[in-house]
Short mmCIF file of C-alpha atoms and ligand atoms in Angstrom, two decimals:
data_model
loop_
_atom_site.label_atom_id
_atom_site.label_comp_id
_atom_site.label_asym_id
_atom_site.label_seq_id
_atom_site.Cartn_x
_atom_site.Cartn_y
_atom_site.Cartn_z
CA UNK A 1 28.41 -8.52 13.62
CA UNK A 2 30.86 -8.55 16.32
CA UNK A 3 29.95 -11.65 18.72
CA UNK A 4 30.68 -9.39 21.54
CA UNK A 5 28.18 -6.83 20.24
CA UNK A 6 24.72 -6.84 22.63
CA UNK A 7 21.85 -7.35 20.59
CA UNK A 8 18.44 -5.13 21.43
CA UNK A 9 15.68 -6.74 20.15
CA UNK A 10 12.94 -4.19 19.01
CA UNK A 11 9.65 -5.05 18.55
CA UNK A 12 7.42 -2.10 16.86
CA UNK A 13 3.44 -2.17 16.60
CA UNK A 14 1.76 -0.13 14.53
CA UNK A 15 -2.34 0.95 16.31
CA UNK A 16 -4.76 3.49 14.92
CA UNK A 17 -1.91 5.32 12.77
CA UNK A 18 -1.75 7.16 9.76
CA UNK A 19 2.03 5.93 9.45
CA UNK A 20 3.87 9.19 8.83
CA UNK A 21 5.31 8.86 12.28
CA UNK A 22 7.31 5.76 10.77
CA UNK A 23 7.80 7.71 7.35
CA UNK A 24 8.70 10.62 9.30
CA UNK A 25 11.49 8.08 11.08
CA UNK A 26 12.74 6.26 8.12
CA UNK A 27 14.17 9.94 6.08
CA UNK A 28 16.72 10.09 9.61
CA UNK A 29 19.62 11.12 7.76
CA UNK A 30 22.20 11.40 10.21
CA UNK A 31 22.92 8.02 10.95
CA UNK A 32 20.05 6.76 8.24
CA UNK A 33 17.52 4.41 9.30
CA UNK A 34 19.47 1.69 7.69
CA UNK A 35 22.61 2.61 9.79
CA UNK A 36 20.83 2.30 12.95
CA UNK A 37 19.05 -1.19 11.46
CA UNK A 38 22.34 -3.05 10.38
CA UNK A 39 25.04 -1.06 11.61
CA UNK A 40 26.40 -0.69 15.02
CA UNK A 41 25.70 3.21 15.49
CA UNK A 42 26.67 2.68 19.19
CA UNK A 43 29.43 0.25 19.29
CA UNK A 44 28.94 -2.96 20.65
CA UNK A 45 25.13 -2.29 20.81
CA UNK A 46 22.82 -3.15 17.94
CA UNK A 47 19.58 -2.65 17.86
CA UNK A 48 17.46 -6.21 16.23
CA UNK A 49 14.35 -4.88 14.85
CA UNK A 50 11.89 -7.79 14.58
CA UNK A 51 8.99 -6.94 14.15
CA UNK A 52 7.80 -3.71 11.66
CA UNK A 53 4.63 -4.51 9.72
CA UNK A 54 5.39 -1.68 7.11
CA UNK A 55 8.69 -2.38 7.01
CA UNK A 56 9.62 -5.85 7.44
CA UNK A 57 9.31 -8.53 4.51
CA UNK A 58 7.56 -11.55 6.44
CA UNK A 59 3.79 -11.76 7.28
CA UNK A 60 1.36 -13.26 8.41
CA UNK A 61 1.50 -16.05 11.31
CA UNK A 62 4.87 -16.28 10.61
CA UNK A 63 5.71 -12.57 11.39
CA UNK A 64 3.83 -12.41 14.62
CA UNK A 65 4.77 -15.94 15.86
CA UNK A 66 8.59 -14.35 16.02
CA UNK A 67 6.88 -11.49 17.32
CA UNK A 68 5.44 -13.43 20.16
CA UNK A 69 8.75 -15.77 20.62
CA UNK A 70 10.56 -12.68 21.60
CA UNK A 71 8.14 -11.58 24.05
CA UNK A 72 8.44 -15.00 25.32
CA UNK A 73 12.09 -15.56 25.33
CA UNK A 74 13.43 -12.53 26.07
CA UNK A 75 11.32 -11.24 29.38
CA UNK A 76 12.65 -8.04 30.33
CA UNK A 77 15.07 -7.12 27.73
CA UNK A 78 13.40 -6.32 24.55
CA UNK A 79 12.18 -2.70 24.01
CA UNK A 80 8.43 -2.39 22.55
CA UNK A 81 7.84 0.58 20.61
CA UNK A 82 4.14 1.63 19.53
CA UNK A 83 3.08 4.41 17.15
CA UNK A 84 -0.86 5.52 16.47
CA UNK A 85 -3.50 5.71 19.58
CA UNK A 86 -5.10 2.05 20.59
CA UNK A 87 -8.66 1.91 19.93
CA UNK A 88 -10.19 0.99 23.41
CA UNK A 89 -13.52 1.09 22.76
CA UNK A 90 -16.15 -2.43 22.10
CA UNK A 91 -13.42 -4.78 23.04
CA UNK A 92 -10.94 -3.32 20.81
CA UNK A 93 -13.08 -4.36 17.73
CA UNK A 94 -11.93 -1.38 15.80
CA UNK A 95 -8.06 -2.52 15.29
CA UNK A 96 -6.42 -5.95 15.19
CA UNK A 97 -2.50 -7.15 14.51
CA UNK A 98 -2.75 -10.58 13.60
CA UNK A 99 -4.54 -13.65 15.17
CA UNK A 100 -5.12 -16.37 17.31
CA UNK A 101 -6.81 -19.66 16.80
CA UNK A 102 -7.95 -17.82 13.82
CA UNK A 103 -9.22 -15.16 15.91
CA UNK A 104 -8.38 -11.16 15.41
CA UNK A 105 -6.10 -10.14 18.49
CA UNK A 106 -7.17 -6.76 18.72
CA UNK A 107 -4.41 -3.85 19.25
CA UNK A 108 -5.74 -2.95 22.68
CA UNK A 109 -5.02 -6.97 23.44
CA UNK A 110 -1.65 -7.14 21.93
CA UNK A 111 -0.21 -3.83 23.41
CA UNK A 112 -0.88 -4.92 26.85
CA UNK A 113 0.28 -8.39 26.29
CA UNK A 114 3.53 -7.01 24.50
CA UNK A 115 3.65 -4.80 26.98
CA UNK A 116 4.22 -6.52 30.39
CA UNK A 117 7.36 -7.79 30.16
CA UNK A 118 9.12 -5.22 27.75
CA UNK A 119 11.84 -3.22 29.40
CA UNK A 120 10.40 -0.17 28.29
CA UNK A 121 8.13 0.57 25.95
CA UNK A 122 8.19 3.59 23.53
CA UNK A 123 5.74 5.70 22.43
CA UNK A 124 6.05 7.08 19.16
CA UNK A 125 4.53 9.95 17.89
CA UNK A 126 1.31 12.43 19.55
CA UNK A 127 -1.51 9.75 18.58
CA UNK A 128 0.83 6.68 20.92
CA UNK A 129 1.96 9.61 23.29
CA UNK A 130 -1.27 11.38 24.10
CA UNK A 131 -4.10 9.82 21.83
CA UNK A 132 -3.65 12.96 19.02
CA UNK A 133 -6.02 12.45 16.02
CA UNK A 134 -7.67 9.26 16.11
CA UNK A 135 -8.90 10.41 20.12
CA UNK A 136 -10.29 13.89 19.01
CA UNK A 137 -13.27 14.30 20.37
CA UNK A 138 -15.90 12.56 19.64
CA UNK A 139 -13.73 9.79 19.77
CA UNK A 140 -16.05 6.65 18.65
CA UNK A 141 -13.40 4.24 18.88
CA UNK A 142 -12.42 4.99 22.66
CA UNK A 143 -8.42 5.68 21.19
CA UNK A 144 -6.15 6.36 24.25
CA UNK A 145 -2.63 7.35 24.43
CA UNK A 146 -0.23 4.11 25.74
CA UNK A 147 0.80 5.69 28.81
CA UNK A 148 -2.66 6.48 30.13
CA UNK A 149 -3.60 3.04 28.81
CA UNK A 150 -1.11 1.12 30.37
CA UNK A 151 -1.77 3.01 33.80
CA UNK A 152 -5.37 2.42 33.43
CA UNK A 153 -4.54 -1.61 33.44
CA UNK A 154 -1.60 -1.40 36.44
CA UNK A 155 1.19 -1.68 34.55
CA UNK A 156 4.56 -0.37 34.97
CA UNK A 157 6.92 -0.63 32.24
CA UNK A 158 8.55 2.47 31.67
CA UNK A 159 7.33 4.51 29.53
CA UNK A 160 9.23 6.83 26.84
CA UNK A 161 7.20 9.81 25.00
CA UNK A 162 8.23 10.74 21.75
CA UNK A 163 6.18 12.80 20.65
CA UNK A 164 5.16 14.71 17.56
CA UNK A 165 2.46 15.13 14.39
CA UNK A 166 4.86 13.45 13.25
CA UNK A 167 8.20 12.84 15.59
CA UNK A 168 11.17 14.79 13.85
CA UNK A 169 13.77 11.85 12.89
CA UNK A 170 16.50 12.84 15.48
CA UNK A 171 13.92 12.96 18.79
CA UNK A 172 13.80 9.22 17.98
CA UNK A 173 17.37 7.98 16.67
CA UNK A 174 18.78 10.32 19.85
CA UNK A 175 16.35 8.57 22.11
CA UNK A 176 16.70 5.36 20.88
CA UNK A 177 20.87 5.74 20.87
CA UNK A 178 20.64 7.15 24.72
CA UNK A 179 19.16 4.37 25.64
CA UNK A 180 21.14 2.07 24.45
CA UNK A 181 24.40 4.05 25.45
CA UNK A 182 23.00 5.04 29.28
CA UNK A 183 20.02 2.84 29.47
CA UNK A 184 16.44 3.96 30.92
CA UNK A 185 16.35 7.58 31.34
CA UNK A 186 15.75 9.01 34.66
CA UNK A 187 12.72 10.92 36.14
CA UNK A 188 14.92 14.14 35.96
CA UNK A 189 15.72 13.36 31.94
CA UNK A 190 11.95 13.30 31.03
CA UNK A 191 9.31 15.77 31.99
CA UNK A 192 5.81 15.99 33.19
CA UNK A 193 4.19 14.38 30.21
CA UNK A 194 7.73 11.55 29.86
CA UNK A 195 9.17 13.91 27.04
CA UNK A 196 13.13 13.46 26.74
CA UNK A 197 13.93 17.35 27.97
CA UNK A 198 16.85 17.27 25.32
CA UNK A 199 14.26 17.59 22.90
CA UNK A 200 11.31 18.72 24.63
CA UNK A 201 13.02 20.99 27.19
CA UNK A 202 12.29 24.69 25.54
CA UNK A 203 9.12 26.35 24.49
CA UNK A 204 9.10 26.79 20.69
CA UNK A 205 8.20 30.55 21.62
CA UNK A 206 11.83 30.61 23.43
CA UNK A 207 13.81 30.66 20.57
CA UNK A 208 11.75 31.10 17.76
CA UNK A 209 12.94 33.39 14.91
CA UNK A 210 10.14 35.77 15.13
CA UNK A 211 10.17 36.25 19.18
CA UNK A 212 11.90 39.72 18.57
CA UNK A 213 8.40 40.75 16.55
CA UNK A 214 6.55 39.06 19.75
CA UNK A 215 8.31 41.32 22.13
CA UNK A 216 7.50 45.15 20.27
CA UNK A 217 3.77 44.01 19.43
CA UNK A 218 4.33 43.30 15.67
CA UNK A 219 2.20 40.85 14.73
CA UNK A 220 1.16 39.27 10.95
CA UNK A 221 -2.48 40.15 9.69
CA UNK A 222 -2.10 37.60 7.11
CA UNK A 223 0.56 34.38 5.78
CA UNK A 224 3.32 36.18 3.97
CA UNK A 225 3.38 39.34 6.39
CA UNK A 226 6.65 39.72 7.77
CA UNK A 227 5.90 39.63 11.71
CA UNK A 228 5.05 37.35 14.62
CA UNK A 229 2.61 34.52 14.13
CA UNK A 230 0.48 34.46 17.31
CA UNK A 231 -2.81 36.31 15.64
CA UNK A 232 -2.58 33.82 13.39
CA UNK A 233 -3.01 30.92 15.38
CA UNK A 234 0.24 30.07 15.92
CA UNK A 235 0.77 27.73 18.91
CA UNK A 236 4.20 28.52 20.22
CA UNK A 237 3.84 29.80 23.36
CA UNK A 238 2.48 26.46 24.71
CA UNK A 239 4.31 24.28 22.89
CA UNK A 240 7.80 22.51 23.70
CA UNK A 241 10.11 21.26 21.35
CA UNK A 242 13.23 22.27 19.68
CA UNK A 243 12.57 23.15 16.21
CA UNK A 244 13.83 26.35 15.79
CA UNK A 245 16.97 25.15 16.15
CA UNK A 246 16.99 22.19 15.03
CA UNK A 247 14.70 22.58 12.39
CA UNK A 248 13.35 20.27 9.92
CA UNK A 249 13.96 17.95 6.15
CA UNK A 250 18.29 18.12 7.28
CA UNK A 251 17.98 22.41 8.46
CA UNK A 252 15.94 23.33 5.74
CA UNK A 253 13.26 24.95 7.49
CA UNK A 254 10.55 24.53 9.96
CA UNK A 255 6.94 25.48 10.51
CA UNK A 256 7.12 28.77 11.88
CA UNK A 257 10.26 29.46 9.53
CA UNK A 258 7.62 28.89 6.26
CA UNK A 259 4.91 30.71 7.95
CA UNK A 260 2.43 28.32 8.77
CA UNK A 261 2.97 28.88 12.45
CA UNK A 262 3.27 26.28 14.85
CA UNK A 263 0.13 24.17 15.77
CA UNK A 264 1.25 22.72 18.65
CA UNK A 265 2.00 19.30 17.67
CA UNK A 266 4.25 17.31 20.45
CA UNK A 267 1.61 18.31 22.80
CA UNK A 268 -1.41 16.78 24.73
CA UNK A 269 -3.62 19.19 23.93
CA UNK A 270 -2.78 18.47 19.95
CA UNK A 271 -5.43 18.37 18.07
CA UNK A 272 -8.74 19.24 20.07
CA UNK A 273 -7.34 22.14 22.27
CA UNK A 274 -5.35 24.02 19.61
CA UNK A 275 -7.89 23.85 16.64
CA UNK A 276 -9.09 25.79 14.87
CA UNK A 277 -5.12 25.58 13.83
CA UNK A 278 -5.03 29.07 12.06
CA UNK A 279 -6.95 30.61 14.97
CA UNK A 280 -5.63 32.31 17.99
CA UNK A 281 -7.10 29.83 20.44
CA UNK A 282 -4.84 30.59 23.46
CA UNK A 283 -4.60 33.74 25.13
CA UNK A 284 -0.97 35.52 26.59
CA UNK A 285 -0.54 39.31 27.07
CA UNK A 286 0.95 40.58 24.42
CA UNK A 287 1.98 44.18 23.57
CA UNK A 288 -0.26 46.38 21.35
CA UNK A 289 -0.08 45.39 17.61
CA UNK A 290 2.74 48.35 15.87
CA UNK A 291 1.95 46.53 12.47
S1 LIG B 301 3.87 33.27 18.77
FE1 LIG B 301 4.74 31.84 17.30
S2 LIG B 301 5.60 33.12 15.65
FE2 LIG B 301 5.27 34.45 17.43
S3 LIG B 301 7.23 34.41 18.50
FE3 LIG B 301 5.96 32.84 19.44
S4 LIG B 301 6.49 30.97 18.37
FE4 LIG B 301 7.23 32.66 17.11
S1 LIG B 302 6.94 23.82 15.04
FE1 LIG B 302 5.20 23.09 16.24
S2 LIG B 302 3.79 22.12 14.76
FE2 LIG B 302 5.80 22.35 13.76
S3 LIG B 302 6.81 20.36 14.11
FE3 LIG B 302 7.48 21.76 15.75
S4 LIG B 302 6.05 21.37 17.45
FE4 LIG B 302 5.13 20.49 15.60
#
């Protein structure tokens, strides 16, 4: 590495997560995850991930002690990201990342902690973003998004939504590589809920492939009918992301293209509000059904 090239130093906690947000992240193909890890995708900039507990190869007190160094040494200029909601409830009992004088630190206690002095903090995925799965209702374990969390205890690092059930690869790697080429995104780049609007800017029913169907009433009675998805369940018209045209697995396809429909995954209302997922649960005029 260039000893002109800036160094990022990433720290990345994993909360109440199934880990297929980090899964979904590690298949980026264009640069791979191991491009943006060792290479310089932005040069000069180079992003120092230090602490991954799926996928880095130290553990223990070790791991978290360079965890906490960072933290420590470099106040204001390390970026935090978090992925699955942080379980709130009893203390935090319900989730812990390592410990102190042999102690649990429960995730609650380390994402405000790590949280303080980052110089923003990203959330990763719909469970970090707006609670998503573990925070269905009933909710035992009090699981919160990190944005309402860290409003909830006064703090005001900036926060960064990416969101999705799971994130698609590039909303991250183009969020990530933004910031490091233009730093912190303004209020006008993000929108109501902190979404980057290059990737969250459209509704899914915008420029989905089946919109013409939508528009003269023809709509699917079953999966496999040729026709729009809406009767079905599908959650388009509420939802805002780009995957119709960006689609998913490197252009292969996307939800609505394989005729699941679209459940309405990057958003706060994901999962509670949009289940039963292959039920029409939200309600838009529509024109009479020709099919
Ligand atoms: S309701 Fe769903 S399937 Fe129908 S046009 Fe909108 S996004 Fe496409
Ligand atoms: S189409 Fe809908 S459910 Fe599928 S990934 Fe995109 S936002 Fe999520």
């Amino acid at each position: 590495m260039d000893s002109k090239t800036i160094e990022y130093p990433v720290i990345w906690l994993q909360c109440a997560t199934c880990t297929g947000c980090l899964i979904s992240i590690l298949n980026s193909v264009s640069p791979t995850i191991k491009n943006v890890l060792i290479d310089e995708v932005i040069p000069g900039k180079h992003v120092n991930l230090r602490f991954n507990a799926t996928v880095m190869a130290g553990a223990g007190d070790l791991a978290i002690a360079i965890a906490e160094e960072t933290v420590k040494k470099v106040k204001g200029g390390y970026l935090l990201i978090v992925d699955g909601s942080i379980p709130t409830a009893k203390n935090g009992v319900y989730g812990s990342i390592g410990e102190r004088n042999h102690q649990p630190v429960s995730m609650v206690e380390r994402v405000i902690e790590f949280s303080r002095d980052a110089l923003a903090v990203m959330a990763v995925g719909t469970c970090a973003t707006f609670g998503g799965i573990p925070a269905a209702a009933p909710n035992p374990t009090g699981c919160q998004g990190l944005k309402e969390l860290l409003e909830s205890k006064g703090i005001k690092t900036p926060v960064i939504n990416v969101a999705g059930c799971p994130p698609h690869p590039d909303w991250f790697v183009g969020t990530v590589a933004s910031l490091l080429l233009s730093g912190l995104p303004s209020a006008d780049q993000l929108d109501d809920f902190g979404r980057p609007l290059t990737f969250y800017g459209k509704l899914i029913h915008e420029n989905c492939q089946r919109r013409a169907y939508f528009d003269e009433g023809k709509f699917a009675k079953k999966h496999g009918d040729p026709g729009c998805l809406y009767e079905l369940g599908c959650k388009g018209p509420i939802t805002y992301a780009d995957c119709p045209t960006r689609l998913w697995n490197t252009g292969v396809n996307w939800c609505v293209g394989s005729g699941g429909g679209c459940h309405g995954c990057t958003q706060p209302e994901f999962p509670d509000l949009v289940s039963p997922l292959y039920v029409k649960t939200i309600e838009i005029e529509t024109a009479p059904n020709k099919l």
